PDB file of C-alpha atoms in Angstrom:
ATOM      1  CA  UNK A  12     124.874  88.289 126.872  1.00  0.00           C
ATOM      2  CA  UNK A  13     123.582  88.401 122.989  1.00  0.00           C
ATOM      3  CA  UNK A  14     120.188  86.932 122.020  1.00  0.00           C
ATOM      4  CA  UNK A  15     118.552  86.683 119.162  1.00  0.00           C
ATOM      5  CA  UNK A  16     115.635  89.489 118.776  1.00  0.00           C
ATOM      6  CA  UNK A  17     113.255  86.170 118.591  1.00  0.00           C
ATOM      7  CA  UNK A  18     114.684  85.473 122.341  1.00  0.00           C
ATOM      8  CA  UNK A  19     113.619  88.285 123.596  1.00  0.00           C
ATOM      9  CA  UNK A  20     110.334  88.107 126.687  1.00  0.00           C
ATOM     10  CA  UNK A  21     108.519  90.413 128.991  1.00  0.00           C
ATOM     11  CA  UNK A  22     110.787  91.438 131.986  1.00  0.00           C
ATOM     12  CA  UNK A  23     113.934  90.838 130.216  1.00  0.00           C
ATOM     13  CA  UNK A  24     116.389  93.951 130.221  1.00  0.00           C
ATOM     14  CA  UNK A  25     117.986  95.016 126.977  1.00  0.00           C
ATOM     15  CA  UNK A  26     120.916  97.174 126.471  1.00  0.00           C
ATOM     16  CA  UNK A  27     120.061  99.693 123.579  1.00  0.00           C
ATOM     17  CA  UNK A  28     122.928 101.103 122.059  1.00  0.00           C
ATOM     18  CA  UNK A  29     123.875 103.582 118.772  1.00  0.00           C
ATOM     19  CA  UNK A  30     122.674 101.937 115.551  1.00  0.00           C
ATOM     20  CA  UNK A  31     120.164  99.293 117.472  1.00  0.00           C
ATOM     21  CA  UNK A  32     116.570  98.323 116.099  1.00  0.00           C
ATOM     22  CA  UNK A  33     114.346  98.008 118.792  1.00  0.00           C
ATOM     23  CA  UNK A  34     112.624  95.057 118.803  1.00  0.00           C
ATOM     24  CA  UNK A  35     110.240  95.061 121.811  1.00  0.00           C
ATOM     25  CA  UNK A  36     108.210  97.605 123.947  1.00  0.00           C
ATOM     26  CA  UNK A  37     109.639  98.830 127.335  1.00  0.00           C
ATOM     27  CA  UNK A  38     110.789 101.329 129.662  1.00  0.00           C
ATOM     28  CA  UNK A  39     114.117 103.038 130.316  1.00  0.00           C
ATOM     29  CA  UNK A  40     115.481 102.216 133.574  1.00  0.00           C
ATOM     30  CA  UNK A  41     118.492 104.585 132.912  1.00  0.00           C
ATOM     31  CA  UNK A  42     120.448 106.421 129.692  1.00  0.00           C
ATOM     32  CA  UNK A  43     122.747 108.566 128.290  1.00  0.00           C
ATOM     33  CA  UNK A  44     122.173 111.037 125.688  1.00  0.00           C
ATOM     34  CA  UNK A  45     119.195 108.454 124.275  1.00  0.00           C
ATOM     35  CA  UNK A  46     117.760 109.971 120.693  1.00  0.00           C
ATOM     36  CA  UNK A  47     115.415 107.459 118.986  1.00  0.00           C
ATOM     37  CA  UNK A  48     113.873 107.429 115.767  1.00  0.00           C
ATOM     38  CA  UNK A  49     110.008 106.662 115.811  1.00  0.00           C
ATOM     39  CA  UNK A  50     109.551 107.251 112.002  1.00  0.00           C
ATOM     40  CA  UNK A  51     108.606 103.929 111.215  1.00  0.00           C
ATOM     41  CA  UNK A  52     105.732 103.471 113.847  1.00  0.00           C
ATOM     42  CA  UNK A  53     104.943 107.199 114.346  1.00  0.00           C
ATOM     43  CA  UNK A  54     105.691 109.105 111.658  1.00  0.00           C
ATOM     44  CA  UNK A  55     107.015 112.011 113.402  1.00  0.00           C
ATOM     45  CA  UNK A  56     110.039 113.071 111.294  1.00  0.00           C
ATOM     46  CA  UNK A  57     112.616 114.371 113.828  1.00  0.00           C
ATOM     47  CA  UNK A  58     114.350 111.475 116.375  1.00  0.00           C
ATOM     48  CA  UNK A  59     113.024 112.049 119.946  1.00  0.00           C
ATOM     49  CA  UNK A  60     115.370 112.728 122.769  1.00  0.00           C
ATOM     50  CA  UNK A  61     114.893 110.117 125.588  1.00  0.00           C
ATOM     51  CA  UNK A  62     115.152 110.626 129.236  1.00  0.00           C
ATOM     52  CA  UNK A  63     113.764 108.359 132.598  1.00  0.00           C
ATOM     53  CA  UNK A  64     112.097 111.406 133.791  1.00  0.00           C
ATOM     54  CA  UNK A  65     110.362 112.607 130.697  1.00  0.00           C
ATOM     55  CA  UNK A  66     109.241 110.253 128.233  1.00  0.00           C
ATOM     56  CA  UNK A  67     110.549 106.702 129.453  1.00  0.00           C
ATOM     57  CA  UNK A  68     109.247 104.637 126.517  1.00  0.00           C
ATOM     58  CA  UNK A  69     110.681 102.866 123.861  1.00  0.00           C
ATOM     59  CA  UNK A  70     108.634 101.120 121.131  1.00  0.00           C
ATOM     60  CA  UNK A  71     109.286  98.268 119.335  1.00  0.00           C
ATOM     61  CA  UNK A  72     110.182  98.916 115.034  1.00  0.00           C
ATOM     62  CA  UNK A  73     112.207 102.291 116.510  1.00  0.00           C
ATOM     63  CA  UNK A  74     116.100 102.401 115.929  1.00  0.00           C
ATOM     64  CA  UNK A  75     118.456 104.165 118.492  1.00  0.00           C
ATOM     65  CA  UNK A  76     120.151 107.057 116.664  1.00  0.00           C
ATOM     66  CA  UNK A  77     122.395 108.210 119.798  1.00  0.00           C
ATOM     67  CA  UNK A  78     123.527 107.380 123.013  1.00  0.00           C
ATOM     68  CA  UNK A  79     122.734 104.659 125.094  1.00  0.00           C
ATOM     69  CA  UNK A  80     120.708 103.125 127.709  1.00  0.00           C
ATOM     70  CA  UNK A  81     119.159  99.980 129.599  1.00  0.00           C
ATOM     71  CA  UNK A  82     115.269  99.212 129.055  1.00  0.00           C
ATOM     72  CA  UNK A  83     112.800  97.374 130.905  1.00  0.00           C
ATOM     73  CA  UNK A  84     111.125  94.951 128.207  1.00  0.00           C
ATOM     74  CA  UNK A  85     106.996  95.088 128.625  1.00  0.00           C
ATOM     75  CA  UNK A  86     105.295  93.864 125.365  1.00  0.00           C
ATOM     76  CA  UNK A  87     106.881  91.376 122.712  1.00  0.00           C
ATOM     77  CA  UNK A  88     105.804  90.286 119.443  1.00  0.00           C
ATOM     78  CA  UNK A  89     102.133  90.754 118.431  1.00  0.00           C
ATOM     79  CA  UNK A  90     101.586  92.413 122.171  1.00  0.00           C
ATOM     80  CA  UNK A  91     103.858  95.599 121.103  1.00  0.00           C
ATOM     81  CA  UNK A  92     102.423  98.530 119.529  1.00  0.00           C
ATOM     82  CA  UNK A  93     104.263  97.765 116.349  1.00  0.00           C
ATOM     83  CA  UNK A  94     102.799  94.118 116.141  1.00  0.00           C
ATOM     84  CA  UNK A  95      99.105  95.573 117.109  1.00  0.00           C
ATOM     85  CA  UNK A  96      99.787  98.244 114.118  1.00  0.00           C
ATOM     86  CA  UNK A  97     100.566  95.444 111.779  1.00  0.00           C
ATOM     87  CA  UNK A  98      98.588  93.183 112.939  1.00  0.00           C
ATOM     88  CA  UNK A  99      95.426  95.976 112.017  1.00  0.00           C
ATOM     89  CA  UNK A 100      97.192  96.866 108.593  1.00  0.00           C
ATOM     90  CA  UNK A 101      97.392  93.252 107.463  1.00  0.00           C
ATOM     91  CA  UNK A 102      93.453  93.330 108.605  1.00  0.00           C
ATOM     92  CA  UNK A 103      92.272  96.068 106.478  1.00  0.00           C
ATOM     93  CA  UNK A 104      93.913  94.756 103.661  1.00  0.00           C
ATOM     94  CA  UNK A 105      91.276  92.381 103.131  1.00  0.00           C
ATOM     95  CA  UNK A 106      87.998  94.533 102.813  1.00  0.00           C
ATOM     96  CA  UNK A 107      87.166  97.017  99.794  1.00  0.00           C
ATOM     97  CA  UNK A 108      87.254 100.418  99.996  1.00  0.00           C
ATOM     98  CA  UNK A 109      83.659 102.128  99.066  1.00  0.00           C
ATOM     99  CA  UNK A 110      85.430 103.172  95.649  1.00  0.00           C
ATOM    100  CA  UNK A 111      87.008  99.933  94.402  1.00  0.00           C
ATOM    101  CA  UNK A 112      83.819  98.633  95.314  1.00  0.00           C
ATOM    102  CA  UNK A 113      81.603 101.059  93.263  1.00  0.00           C
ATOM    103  CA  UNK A 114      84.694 100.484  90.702  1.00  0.00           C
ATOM    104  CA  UNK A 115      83.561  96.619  90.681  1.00  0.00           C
ATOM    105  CA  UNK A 116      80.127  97.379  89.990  1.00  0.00           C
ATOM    106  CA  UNK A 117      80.568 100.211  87.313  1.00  0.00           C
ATOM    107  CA  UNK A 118      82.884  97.239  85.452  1.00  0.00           C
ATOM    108  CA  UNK A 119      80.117  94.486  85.701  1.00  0.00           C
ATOM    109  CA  UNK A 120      77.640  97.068  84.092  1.00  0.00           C
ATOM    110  CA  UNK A 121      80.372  97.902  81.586  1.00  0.00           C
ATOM    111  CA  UNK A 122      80.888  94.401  80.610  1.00  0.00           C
ATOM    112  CA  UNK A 123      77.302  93.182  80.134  1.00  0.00           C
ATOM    113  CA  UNK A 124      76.286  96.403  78.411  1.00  0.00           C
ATOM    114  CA  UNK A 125      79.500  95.357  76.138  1.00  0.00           C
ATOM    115  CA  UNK A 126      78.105  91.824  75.652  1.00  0.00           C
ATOM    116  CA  UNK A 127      74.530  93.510  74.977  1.00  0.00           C
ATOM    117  CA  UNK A 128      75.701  95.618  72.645  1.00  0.00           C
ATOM    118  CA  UNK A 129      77.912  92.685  70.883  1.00  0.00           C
ATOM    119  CA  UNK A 130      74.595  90.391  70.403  1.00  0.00           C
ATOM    120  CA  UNK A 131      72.871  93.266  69.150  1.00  0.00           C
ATOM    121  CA  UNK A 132      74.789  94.090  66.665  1.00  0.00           C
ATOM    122  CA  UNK A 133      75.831  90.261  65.506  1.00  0.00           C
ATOM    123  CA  UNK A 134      72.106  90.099  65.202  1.00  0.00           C
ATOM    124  CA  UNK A 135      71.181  92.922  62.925  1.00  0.00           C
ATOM    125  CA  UNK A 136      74.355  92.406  60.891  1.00  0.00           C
ATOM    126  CA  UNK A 137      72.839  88.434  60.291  1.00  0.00           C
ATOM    127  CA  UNK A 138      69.325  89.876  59.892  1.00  0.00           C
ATOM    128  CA  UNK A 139      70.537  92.316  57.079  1.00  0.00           C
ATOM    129  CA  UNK A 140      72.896  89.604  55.050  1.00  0.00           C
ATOM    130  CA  UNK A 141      70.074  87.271  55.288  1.00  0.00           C
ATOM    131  CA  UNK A 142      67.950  89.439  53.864  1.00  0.00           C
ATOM    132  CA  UNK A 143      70.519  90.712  51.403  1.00  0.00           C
ATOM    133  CA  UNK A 144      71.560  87.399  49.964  1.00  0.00           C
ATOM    134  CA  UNK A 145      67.398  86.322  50.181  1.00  0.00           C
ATOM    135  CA  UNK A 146      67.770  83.627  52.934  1.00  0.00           C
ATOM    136  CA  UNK A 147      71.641  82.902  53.269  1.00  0.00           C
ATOM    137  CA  UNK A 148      74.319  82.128  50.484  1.00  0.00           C
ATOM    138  CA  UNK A 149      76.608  79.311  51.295  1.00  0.00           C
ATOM    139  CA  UNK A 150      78.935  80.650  48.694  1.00  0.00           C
ATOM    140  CA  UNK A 151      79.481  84.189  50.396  1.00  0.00           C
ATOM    141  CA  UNK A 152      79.428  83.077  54.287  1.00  0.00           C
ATOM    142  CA  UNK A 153      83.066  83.860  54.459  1.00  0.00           C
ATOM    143  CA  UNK A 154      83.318  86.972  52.895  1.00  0.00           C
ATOM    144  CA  UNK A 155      81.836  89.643  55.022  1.00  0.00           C
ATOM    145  CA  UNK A 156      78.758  87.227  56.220  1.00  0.00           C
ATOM    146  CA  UNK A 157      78.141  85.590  59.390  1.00  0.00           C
ATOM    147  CA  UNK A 158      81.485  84.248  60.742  1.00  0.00           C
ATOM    148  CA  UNK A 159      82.744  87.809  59.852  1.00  0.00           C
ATOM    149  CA  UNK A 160      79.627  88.942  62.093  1.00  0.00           C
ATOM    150  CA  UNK A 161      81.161  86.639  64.828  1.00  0.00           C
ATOM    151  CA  UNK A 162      84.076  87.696  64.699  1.00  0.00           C
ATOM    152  CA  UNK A 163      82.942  91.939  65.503  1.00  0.00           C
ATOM    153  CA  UNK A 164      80.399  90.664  68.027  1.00  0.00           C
ATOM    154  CA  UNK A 165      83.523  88.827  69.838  1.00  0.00           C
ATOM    155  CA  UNK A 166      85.795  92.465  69.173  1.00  0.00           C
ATOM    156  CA  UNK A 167      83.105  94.264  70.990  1.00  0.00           C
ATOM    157  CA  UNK A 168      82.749  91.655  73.621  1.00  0.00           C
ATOM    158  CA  UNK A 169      86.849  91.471  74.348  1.00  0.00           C
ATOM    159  CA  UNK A 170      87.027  95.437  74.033  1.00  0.00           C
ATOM    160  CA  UNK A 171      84.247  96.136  76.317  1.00  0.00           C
ATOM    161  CA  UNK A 172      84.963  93.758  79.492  1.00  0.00           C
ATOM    162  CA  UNK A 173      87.686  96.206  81.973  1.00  0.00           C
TER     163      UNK A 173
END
């Protein structure tokens, strides 16, 4: 009978035929002419040619690319060696590499150097108009004075943070 692949339990046995994603871990009970391709969870590029004798198993995220055969189900789900393998990738995910996380640090010292440099320069730009215009001209504050100042201590800031 046809199940759905979300059916499927230890001890069940499966018919795998041409064309058929395997969808659990077992072992062949008998087949003819069986070629599978473990790409996906092995990597190795050419299909494998199964036989009861030989090499019995069949892993779960494999397709059939010939023949045919009857399998023993004996790990489902998150049990299988394809659910362990993504169960570990989605794991890893979550933790920094050593780079990214001297990347992280190099970009914090980047960015407050950038904001150190900013004030320092807003500062001795105000310093030298004040001195310039002897104490601050009310008159001139908009042309090339102190909200002009601002406004390159904020370029710096913005152009400096990564």
């Amino acid at each position: 009978m046809m199940v759905p692949n979300t059916d499927v339990v230890v001890g069940d046995l499966l018919f795998l035929d041409t064309g058929d994603k395997i969808c659990a871990d077992g072992l062949l009970i008998d087949c003819q002419g069986l070629v599978v391709d473990e790409a996906s969870l092995t990597g190795e590029s050419e299909p494998i040619k199964k036989t009861v004798e030989q090499d019995p198993w069949c892993r779960s995220g494999t397709s059939v690319n010939e023949g045919s055969g009857h399998m023993l189900v004996t790990a489902v789900g998150p049990n299988s060696e394809w659910g362990k393998t993504m169960a570990l990738v989605s794991e890893a995910g979550d933790d920094m590499t050593p780079l990214q996380e001297q990347l992280a640090a190099l970009a914090t010292k980047i960015s407050k150097a950038g904001v150190s440099v900013a004030l320092v320069c807003f500062l001795a730009l105000l310093i030298k108009w004040l001195v310039e215009t002897g104490g601050g001209d009310k008159d001139k504050i908009n042309e090339n004075g102190p909200l002009q100042f601002l406004l390159y201590a904020i370029t710096i800031t913005v152009v400096s943070i990564p």
